[in-house]
JSON list of C-alpha atoms in Angstrom, two decimals:
[
{"chain": "H", "resi": 1, "resn": "ALA", "atom": "CA", "xyz": [-11.15, 2.28, 21.06]},
{"chain": "H", "resi": 2, "resn": "GLU", "atom": "CA", "xyz": [-8.40, 4.65, 22.06]},
{"chain": "H", "resi": 3, "resn": "ASP", "atom": "CA", "xyz": [-7.75, 7.41, 19.55]},
{"chain": "H", "resi": 4, "resn": "ARG", "atom": "CA", "xyz": [-4.16, 7.96, 18.47]},
{"chain": "H", "resi": 5, "resn": "ASP", "atom": "CA", "xyz": [-2.38, 10.83, 16.76]},
{"chain": "H", "resi": 6, "resn": "LEU", "atom": "CA", "xyz": [-1.16, 10.50, 13.18]},
{"chain": "H", "resi": 7, "resn": "LEU", "atom": "CA", "xyz": [2.31, 11.72, 12.20]},
{"chain": "H", "resi": 8, "resn": "VAL", "atom": "CA", "xyz": [3.51, 11.75, 8.58]},
{"chain": "H", "resi": 9, "resn": "ALA", "atom": "CA", "xyz": [7.08, 12.39, 7.40]},
{"chain": "H", "resi": 10, "resn": "GLU", "atom": "CA", "xyz": [8.04, 12.69, 3.75]},
{"chain": "H", "resi": 11, "resn": "VAL", "atom": "CA", "xyz": [11.19, 10.78, 2.81]},
{"chain": "H", "resi": 12, "resn": "ALA", "atom": "CA", "xyz": [12.76, 11.61, -0.57]},
{"chain": "H", "resi": 13, "resn": "GLY", "atom": "CA", "xyz": [15.72, 9.94, -2.25]},
{"chain": "H", "resi": 14, "resn": "VAL", "atom": "CA", "xyz": [15.07, 6.48, -0.81]},
{"chain": "H", "resi": 15, "resn": "GLY", "atom": "CA", "xyz": [16.63, 4.68, -3.81]},
{"chain": "H", "resi": 16, "resn": "GLN", "atom": "CA", "xyz": [19.65, 2.76, -2.53]},
{"chain": "H", "resi": 17, "resn": "ARG", "atom": "CA", "xyz": [18.30, 2.80, 1.04]},
{"chain": "H", "resi": 18, "resn": "HIS", "atom": "CA", "xyz": [15.14, 0.92, -0.01]},
{"chain": "H", "resi": 19, "resn": "VAL", "atom": "CA", "xyz": [16.12, -2.30, 1.79]},
{"chain": "H", "resi": 20, "resn": "ALA", "atom": "CA", "xyz": [16.65, -0.41, 5.05]},
{"chain": "H", "resi": 21, "resn": "PHE", "atom": "CA", "xyz": [13.21, 1.21, 4.75]},
{"chain": "H", "resi": 22, "resn": "VAL", "atom": "CA", "xyz": [11.55, -2.18, 4.18]},
{"chain": "H", "resi": 23, "resn": "GLY", "atom": "CA", "xyz": [12.61, -3.21, 7.71]},
{"chain": "H", "resi": 24, "resn": "LEU", "atom": "CA", "xyz": [12.22, 0.22, 9.30]},
{"chain": "H", "resi": 25, "resn": "PRO", "atom": "CA", "xyz": [8.66, -0.05, 10.64]},
{"chain": "H", "resi": 26, "resn": "ARG", "atom": "CA", "xyz": [9.24, -3.23, 12.66]},
{"chain": "H", "resi": 27, "resn": "ARG", "atom": "CA", "xyz": [12.62, -2.14, 14.05]},
{"chain": "H", "resi": 28, "resn": "HIS", "atom": "CA", "xyz": [11.47, 1.26, 15.26]},
{"chain": "H", "resi": 29, "resn": "LEU", "atom": "CA", "xyz": [7.88, 0.74, 16.39]},
{"chain": "H", "resi": 30, "resn": "PHE", "atom": "CA", "xyz": [8.76, 1.17, 20.06]},
{"chain": "H", "resi": 31, "resn": "ARG", "atom": "CA", "xyz": [10.83, 4.34, 19.54]},
{"chain": "H", "resi": 32, "resn": "LEU", "atom": "CA", "xyz": [8.07, 5.97, 17.53]},
{"chain": "H", "resi": 33, "resn": "GLY", "atom": "CA", "xyz": [5.23, 5.25, 19.91]},
{"chain": "H", "resi": 34, "resn": "HIS", "atom": "CA", "xyz": [4.68, 1.90, 21.56]},
{"chain": "H", "resi": 35, "resn": "GLY", "atom": "CA", "xyz": [1.25, 0.48, 20.86]},
{"chain": "H", "resi": 36, "resn": "GLY", "atom": "CA", "xyz": [0.82, 2.26, 17.52]},
{"chain": "H", "resi": 37, "resn": "HIS", "atom": "CA", "xyz": [1.31, 1.41, 13.88]},
{"chain": "H", "resi": 38, "resn": "VAL", "atom": "CA", "xyz": [4.25, 2.42, 11.72]},
{"chain": "H", "resi": 39, "resn": "ALA", "atom": "CA", "xyz": [4.20, 2.14, 7.95]},
{"chain": "H", "resi": 40, "resn": "ALA", "atom": "CA", "xyz": [6.03, 3.35, 4.90]},
{"chain": "H", "resi": 41, "resn": "ALA", "atom": "CA", "xyz": [4.05, 4.24, 1.81]},
{"chain": "H", "resi": 42, "resn": "VAL", "atom": "CA", "xyz": [3.47, 6.64, -1.01]},
{"chain": "H", "resi": 43, "resn": "LEU", "atom": "CA", "xyz": [0.57, 8.58, 0.44]},
{"chain": "H", "resi": 44, "resn": "PRO", "atom": "CA", "xyz": [-2.69, 9.15, -1.41]},
{"chain": "H", "resi": 45, "resn": "VAL", "atom": "CA", "xyz": [-4.16, 12.61, -2.04]},
{"chain": "H", "resi": 46, "resn": "GLY", "atom": "CA", "xyz": [-1.76, 14.54, -4.18]},
{"chain": "H", "resi": 47, "resn": "ARG", "atom": "CA", "xyz": [0.62, 13.04, -6.64]},
{"chain": "H", "resi": 48, "resn": "GLY", "atom": "CA", "xyz": [-0.49, 9.78, -8.15]},
{"chain": "H", "resi": 49, "resn": "THR", "atom": "CA", "xyz": [1.02, 7.01, -10.20]},
{"chain": "H", "resi": 50, "resn": "SER", "atom": "CA", "xyz": [-0.80, 4.61, -12.46]},
{"chain": "H", "resi": 51, "resn": "GLN", "atom": "CA", "xyz": [0.07, 1.32, -14.09]},
{"chain": "H", "resi": 52, "resn": "VAL", "atom": "CA", "xyz": [-1.45, -0.77, -16.85]},
{"chain": "H", "resi": 53, "resn": "PHE", "atom": "CA", "xyz": [-2.57, -4.32, -16.09]},
{"chain": "H", "resi": 54, "resn": "ARG", "atom": "CA", "xyz": [-4.32, -7.05, -18.01]},
{"chain": "H", "resi": 55, "resn": "LEU", "atom": "CA", "xyz": [-7.17, -8.84, -16.35]},
{"chain": "H", "resi": 56, "resn": "GLN", "atom": "CA", "xyz": [-6.80, -12.59, -16.43]},
{"chain": "H", "resi": 57, "resn": "ALA", "atom": "CA", "xyz": [-9.98, -13.48, -14.57]},
{"chain": "H", "resi": 58, "resn": "ARG", "atom": "CA", "xyz": [-12.41, -11.91, -17.03]},
{"chain": "H", "resi": 59, "resn": "PRO", "atom": "CA", "xyz": [-10.72, -10.87, -20.29]},
{"chain": "H", "resi": 60, "resn": "ASP", "atom": "CA", "xyz": [-14.16, -10.62, -21.92]},
{"chain": "H", "resi": 61, "resn": "LEU", "atom": "CA", "xyz": [-14.95, -7.67, -19.61]},
{"chain": "H", "resi": 62, "resn": "LEU", "atom": "CA", "xyz": [-11.74, -5.69, -20.11]},
{"chain": "H", "resi": 63, "resn": "ASP", "atom": "CA", "xyz": [-8.39, -6.76, -21.49]},
{"chain": "H", "resi": 64, "resn": "ARG", "atom": "CA", "xyz": [-6.41, -3.68, -20.47]},
{"chain": "H", "resi": 65, "resn": "LEU", "atom": "CA", "xyz": [-6.87, -1.71, -17.26]},
{"chain": "H", "resi": 66, "resn": "GLU", "atom": "CA", "xyz": [-5.01, 1.41, -16.12]},
{"chain": "H", "resi": 67, "resn": "VAL", "atom": "CA", "xyz": [-5.31, 2.01, -12.37]},
{"chain": "H", "resi": 68, "resn": "GLU", "atom": "CA", "xyz": [-3.75, 4.11, -9.63]},
{"chain": "H", "resi": 69, "resn": "ILE", "atom": "CA", "xyz": [-1.06, 2.30, -7.66]},
{"chain": "H", "resi": 70, "resn": "ASN", "atom": "CA", "xyz": [0.50, 2.71, -4.23]},
{"chain": "H", "resi": 71, "resn": "VAL", "atom": "CA", "xyz": [3.36, 1.02, -2.40]},
{"chain": "H", "resi": 72, "resn": "ALA", "atom": "CA", "xyz": [2.80, 0.17, 1.27]},
{"chain": "H", "resi": 73, "resn": "SER", "atom": "CA", "xyz": [4.51, -1.68, 4.08]},
{"chain": "H", "resi": 74, "resn": "PRO", "atom": "CA", "xyz": [2.82, -3.97, 6.60]},
{"chain": "H", "resi": 75, "resn": "GLY", "atom": "CA", "xyz": [1.00, -1.72, 9.06]},
{"chain": "H", "resi": 76, "resn": "TYR", "atom": "CA", "xyz": [0.06, 0.94, 6.49]},
{"chain": "H", "resi": 77, "resn": "PHE", "atom": "CA", "xyz": [-3.62, 0.04, 6.34]},
{"chain": "H", "resi": 78, "resn": "GLN", "atom": "CA", "xyz": [-3.87, -0.05, 10.13]},
{"chain": "H", "resi": 79, "resn": "ALA", "atom": "CA", "xyz": [-2.05, 3.28, 10.49]},
{"chain": "H", "resi": 80, "resn": "MET", "atom": "CA", "xyz": [-4.34, 4.91, 7.93]},
{"chain": "H", "resi": 81, "resn": "ARG", "atom": "CA", "xyz": [-7.41, 3.11, 9.34]},
{"chain": "H", "resi": 82, "resn": "ILE", "atom": "CA", "xyz": [-8.27, 1.53, 6.00]},
{"chain": "H", "resi": 83, "resn": "PRO", "atom": "CA", "xyz": [-10.38, -1.53, 6.83]},
{"chain": "H", "resi": 84, "resn": "LEU", "atom": "CA", "xyz": [-9.74, -4.97, 5.38]},
{"chain": "H", "resi": 85, "resn": "ILE", "atom": "CA", "xyz": [-12.85, -6.35, 3.67]},
{"chain": "H", "resi": 86, "resn": "GLU", "atom": "CA", "xyz": [-11.63, -9.68, 2.34]},
{"chain": "H", "resi": 87, "resn": "GLY", "atom": "CA", "xyz": [-8.46, -11.78, 2.53]},
{"chain": "H", "resi": 88, "resn": "ARG", "atom": "CA", "xyz": [-5.36, -10.46, 4.27]},
{"chain": "H", "resi": 89, "resn": "LEU", "atom": "CA", "xyz": [-3.02, -7.48, 4.38]},
{"chain": "H", "resi": 90, "resn": "PHE", "atom": "CA", "xyz": [0.71, -7.46, 3.63]},
{"chain": "H", "resi": 91, "resn": "ASN", "atom": "CA", "xyz": [2.96, -9.26, 6.08]},
{"chain": "H", "resi": 92, "resn": "ALA", "atom": "CA", "xyz": [6.62, -10.19, 6.57]},
{"chain": "H", "resi": 93, "resn": "GLY", "atom": "CA", "xyz": [6.17, -13.24, 4.31]},
{"chain": "H", "resi": 94, "resn": "ASP", "atom": "CA", "xyz": [5.60, -10.98, 1.29]},
{"chain": "H", "resi": 95, "resn": "GLY", "atom": "CA", "xyz": [9.30, -10.53, 0.63]},
{"chain": "H", "resi": 96, "resn": "GLY", "atom": "CA", "xyz": [11.20, -9.85, -2.55]},
{"chain": "H", "resi": 97, "resn": "LEU", "atom": "CA", "xyz": [11.72, -13.56, -3.22]},
{"chain": "H", "resi": 98, "resn": "SER", "atom": "CA", "xyz": [8.13, -14.65, -2.59]},
{"chain": "H", "resi": 99, "resn": "ARG", "atom": "CA", "xyz": [5.33, -14.70, -5.16]},
{"chain": "H", "resi": 100, "resn": "PRO", "atom": "CA", "xyz": [4.20, -11.22, -6.27]},
{"chain": "H", "resi": 101, "resn": "VAL", "atom": "CA", "xyz": [1.09, -10.13, -4.38]},
{"chain": "H", "resi": 102, "resn": "ILE", "atom": "CA", "xyz": [-1.20, -7.10, -4.32]},
{"chain": "H", "resi": 103, "resn": "VAL", "atom": "CA", "xyz": [-4.05, -5.72, -2.26]},
{"chain": "H", "resi": 104, "resn": "VAL", "atom": "CA", "xyz": [-6.82, -3.96, -4.20]},
{"chain": "H", "resi": 105, "resn": "ASN", "atom": "CA", "xyz": [-9.60, -1.64, -3.13]},
{"chain": "H", "resi": 106, "resn": "ASP", "atom": "CA", "xyz": [-13.24, -2.69, -3.12]},
{"chain": "H", "resi": 107, "resn": "ILE", "atom": "CA", "xyz": [-14.08, -0.56, -6.19]},
{"chain": "H", "resi": 108, "resn": "LEU", "atom": "CA", "xyz": [-11.64, -2.56, -8.34]},
{"chain": "H", "resi": 109, "resn": "ALA", "atom": "CA", "xyz": [-12.68, -5.85, -6.74]},
{"chain": "H", "resi": 110, "resn": "ARG", "atom": "CA", "xyz": [-16.43, -5.35, -7.32]},
{"chain": "H", "resi": 111, "resn": "ARG", "atom": "CA", "xyz": [-16.07, -3.83, -10.78]},
{"chain": "H", "resi": 112, "resn": "TYR", "atom": "CA", "xyz": [-13.86, -6.52, -12.27]},
{"chain": "H", "resi": 113, "resn": "PHE", "atom": "CA", "xyz": [-14.13, -9.64, -10.08]},
{"chain": "H", "resi": 114, "resn": "GLY", "atom": "CA", "xyz": [-17.48, -9.51, -8.28]},
{"chain": "H", "resi": 115, "resn": "PRO", "atom": "CA", "xyz": [-17.71, -10.55, -4.64]},
{"chain": "H", "resi": 116, "resn": "ASP", "atom": "CA", "xyz": [-14.64, -12.84, -4.58]},
{"chain": "H", "resi": 117, "resn": "ALA", "atom": "CA", "xyz": [-11.52, -11.03, -5.78]},
{"chain": "H", "resi": 118, "resn": "VAL", "atom": "CA", "xyz": [-8.98, -12.81, -3.55]},
{"chain": "H", "resi": 119, "resn": "GLY", "atom": "CA", "xyz": [-7.02, -15.38, -5.53]},
{"chain": "H", "resi": 120, "resn": "HIS", "atom": "CA", "xyz": [-7.54, -13.66, -8.88]},
{"chain": "H", "resi": 121, "resn": "ARG", "atom": "CA", "xyz": [-4.55, -12.24, -10.72]},
{"chain": "H", "resi": 122, "resn": "LEU", "atom": "CA", "xyz": [-3.57, -9.10, -12.59]},
{"chain": "H", "resi": 123, "resn": "GLN", "atom": "CA", "xyz": [-0.72, -9.17, -15.10]},
{"chain": "H", "resi": 124, "resn": "ASP", "atom": "CA", "xyz": [1.52, -6.19, -15.84]},
{"chain": "H", "resi": 125, "resn": "GLU", "atom": "CA", "xyz": [2.84, -5.29, -19.28]},
{"chain": "H", "resi": 126, "resn": "GLU", "atom": "CA", "xyz": [6.08, -7.21, -18.66]},
{"chain": "H", "resi": 127, "resn": "GLY", "atom": "CA", "xyz": [4.08, -10.41, -18.01]},
{"chain": "H", "resi": 128, "resn": "THR", "atom": "CA", "xyz": [4.48, -10.55, -14.21]},
{"chain": "H", "resi": 129, "resn": "GLU", "atom": "CA", "xyz": [1.38, -11.95, -12.52]},
{"chain": "H", "resi": 130, "resn": "TYR", "atom": "CA", "xyz": [0.26, -10.50, -9.19]},
{"chain": "H", "resi": 131, "resn": "GLU", "atom": "CA", "xyz": [-2.08, -12.47, -6.96]},
{"chain": "H", "resi": 132, "resn": "ILE", "atom": "CA", "xyz": [-4.77, -10.50, -5.13]},
{"chain": "H", "resi": 133, "resn": "VAL", "atom": "CA", "xyz": [-4.42, -11.45, -1.44]},
{"chain": "H", "resi": 134, "resn": "GLY", "atom": "CA", "xyz": [-6.66, -8.78, 0.08]},
{"chain": "H", "resi": 135, "resn": "VAL", "atom": "CA", "xyz": [-9.40, -6.23, -0.54]},
{"chain": "H", "resi": 136, "resn": "VAL", "atom": "CA", "xyz": [-9.59, -2.96, 1.42]},
{"chain": "H", "resi": 137, "resn": "ARG", "atom": "CA", "xyz": [-12.15, -0.16, 1.55]},
{"chain": "H", "resi": 138, "resn": "SER", "atom": "CA", "xyz": [-11.81, 2.52, -1.13]},
{"chain": "H", "resi": 139, "resn": "GLY", "atom": "CA", "xyz": [-10.80, 6.07, -0.33]},
{"chain": "H", "resi": 140, "resn": "LYS", "atom": "CA", "xyz": [-9.71, 9.37, -1.85]},
{"chain": "H", "resi": 141, "resn": "TYR", "atom": "CA", "xyz": [-6.43, 9.15, -3.75]},
{"chain": "H", "resi": 142, "resn": "ARG", "atom": "CA", "xyz": [-5.79, 12.44, -5.56]},
{"chain": "H", "resi": 143, "resn": "THR", "atom": "CA", "xyz": [-8.31, 14.98, -4.32]},
{"chain": "H", "resi": 144, "resn": "LEU", "atom": "CA", "xyz": [-10.91, 15.06, -1.57]},
{"chain": "H", "resi": 145, "resn": "GLN", "atom": "CA", "xyz": [-13.65, 15.83, -4.12]},
{"chain": "H", "resi": 146, "resn": "GLU", "atom": "CA", "xyz": [-13.10, 12.83, -6.41]},
{"chain": "H", "resi": 147, "resn": "ALA", "atom": "CA", "xyz": [-15.26, 9.74, -6.66]},
{"chain": "H", "resi": 148, "resn": "PRO", "atom": "CA", "xyz": [-13.47, 6.58, -5.49]},
{"chain": "H", "resi": 149, "resn": "GLU", "atom": "CA", "xyz": [-11.44, 4.94, -8.25]},
{"chain": "H", "resi": 150, "resn": "PRO", "atom": "CA", "xyz": [-9.80, 1.49, -8.56]},
{"chain": "H", "resi": 151, "resn": "MET", "atom": "CA", "xyz": [-6.49, 1.20, -6.66]},
{"chain": "H", "resi": 152, "resn": "VAL", "atom": "CA", "xyz": [-3.76, -1.45, -6.48]},
{"chain": "H", "resi": 153, "resn": "TYR", "atom": "CA", "xyz": [-1.34, -1.61, -3.53]},
{"chain": "H", "resi": 154, "resn": "PHE", "atom": "CA", "xyz": [2.06, -3.31, -3.84]},
{"chain": "H", "resi": 155, "resn": "PRO", "atom": "CA", "xyz": [4.07, -4.43, -0.80]},
{"chain": "H", "resi": 156, "resn": "LEU", "atom": "CA", "xyz": [7.07, -2.18, -0.18]},
{"chain": "H", "resi": 157, "resn": "SER", "atom": "CA", "xyz": [9.26, -5.28, 0.06]},
{"chain": "H", "resi": 158, "resn": "GLN", "atom": "CA", "xyz": [8.42, -6.20, -3.56]},
{"chain": "H", "resi": 159, "resn": "ARG", "atom": "CA", "xyz": [8.42, -2.80, -5.22]},
{"chain": "H", "resi": 160, "resn": "LEU", "atom": "CA", "xyz": [11.35, -0.36, -5.44]},
{"chain": "H", "resi": 161, "resn": "THR", "atom": "CA", "xyz": [10.38, 3.25, -4.84]},
{"chain": "H", "resi": 162, "resn": "THR", "atom": "CA", "xyz": [12.42, 6.43, -4.62]},
{"chain": "H", "resi": 163, "resn": "HIS", "atom": "CA", "xyz": [9.92, 8.51, -2.68]},
{"chain": "H", "resi": 164, "resn": "MET", "atom": "CA", "xyz": [7.74, 7.58, 0.28]},
{"chain": "H", "resi": 165, "resn": "HIS", "atom": "CA", "xyz": [6.18, 8.73, 3.50]},
{"chain": "H", "resi": 166, "resn": "LEU", "atom": "CA", "xyz": [6.63, 7.30, 6.95]},
{"chain": "H", "resi": 167, "resn": "VAL", "atom": "CA", "xyz": [3.21, 7.12, 8.61]},
{"chain": "H", "resi": 168, "resn": "VAL", "atom": "CA", "xyz": [3.07, 6.74, 12.40]},
{"chain": "H", "resi": 169, "resn": "ARG", "atom": "CA", "xyz": [-0.11, 6.35, 14.43]},
{"chain": "H", "resi": 170, "resn": "ALA", "atom": "CA", "xyz": [0.98, 6.63, 18.05]},
{"chain": "H", "resi": 171, "resn": "ARG", "atom": "CA", "xyz": [-0.50, 7.45, 21.44]},
{"chain": "H", "resi": 172, "resn": "ASP", "atom": "CA", "xyz": [1.69, 10.56, 21.54]},
{"chain": "H", "resi": 173, "resn": "SER", "atom": "CA", "xyz": [2.59, 12.20, 18.22]},
{"chain": "H", "resi": 174, "resn": "GLY", "atom": "CA", "xyz": [4.89, 14.61, 20.07]},
{"chain": "H", "resi": 175, "resn": "GLN", "atom": "CA", "xyz": [6.99, 11.72, 21.40]},
{"chain": "H", "resi": 176, "resn": "ALA", "atom": "CA", "xyz": [6.97, 10.04, 17.99]},
{"chain": "H", "resi": 177, "resn": "GLY", "atom": "CA", "xyz": [7.90, 13.30, 16.25]},
{"chain": "H", "resi": 178, "resn": "ALA", "atom": "CA", "xyz": [10.81, 13.85, 18.61]},
{"chain": "H", "resi": 179, "resn": "ALA", "atom": "CA", "xyz": [12.15, 10.34, 17.91]},
{"chain": "H", "resi": 180, "resn": "LEU", "atom": "CA", "xyz": [11.66, 10.55, 14.13]},
{"chain": "H", "resi": 181, "resn": "PRO", "atom": "CA", "xyz": [14.91, 12.40, 13.16]},
{"chain": "H", "resi": 182, "resn": "GLY", "atom": "CA", "xyz": [16.99, 9.81, 15.02]},
{"chain": "H", "resi": 183, "resn": "VAL", "atom": "CA", "xyz": [15.14, 6.95, 13.40]},
{"chain": "H", "resi": 184, "resn": "LEU", "atom": "CA", "xyz": [15.45, 8.36, 9.88]},
{"chain": "H", "resi": 185, "resn": "GLY", "atom": "CA", "xyz": [19.08, 9.34, 10.47]},
{"chain": "H", "resi": 186, "resn": "GLY", "atom": "CA", "xyz": [19.90, 5.71, 11.29]},
{"chain": "H", "resi": 187, "resn": "VAL", "atom": "CA", "xyz": [18.75, 4.41, 7.90]},
{"chain": "H", "resi": 188, "resn": "ASP", "atom": "CA", "xyz": [21.75, 3.84, 5.64]}
]
């Protein structure tokens, strides 16, 4: 497998431009390094955000669960080389009007659902149910020294965020880096 360079750009103040960022990775893949992966996400390691869910699959095990969360676009897991273990990753069909979906890490899947987490649901405090469509390998989310913890990923197209990172894995990070200001400048 050919190794590719990783380029990360922090993008603050997304807010009103959120819709433009949802479509950004697909529109600008070629400009940022043909043959690579482009994704928008709130990167792990550093600042973290958590959310409370209720387990619907096994309420006898735990009724309330607070876990770290992340928001990611299609291509994020490939760009970060986070392997899919079960189910599927986010895709263009996971839009704002489709059913709410999440991808969870294998720590959360094993701990609360056993070997078959896909198809189970988590419910937030407002009552919205999220279907687990995929399970990915666990990683480090706040520090490099921590033990892996449960993580929930939301699709960028279904979750408003004001701060994110653009992650580009390209054959030539220099070429991608040179194109990045023009790409980000075109998002209104």
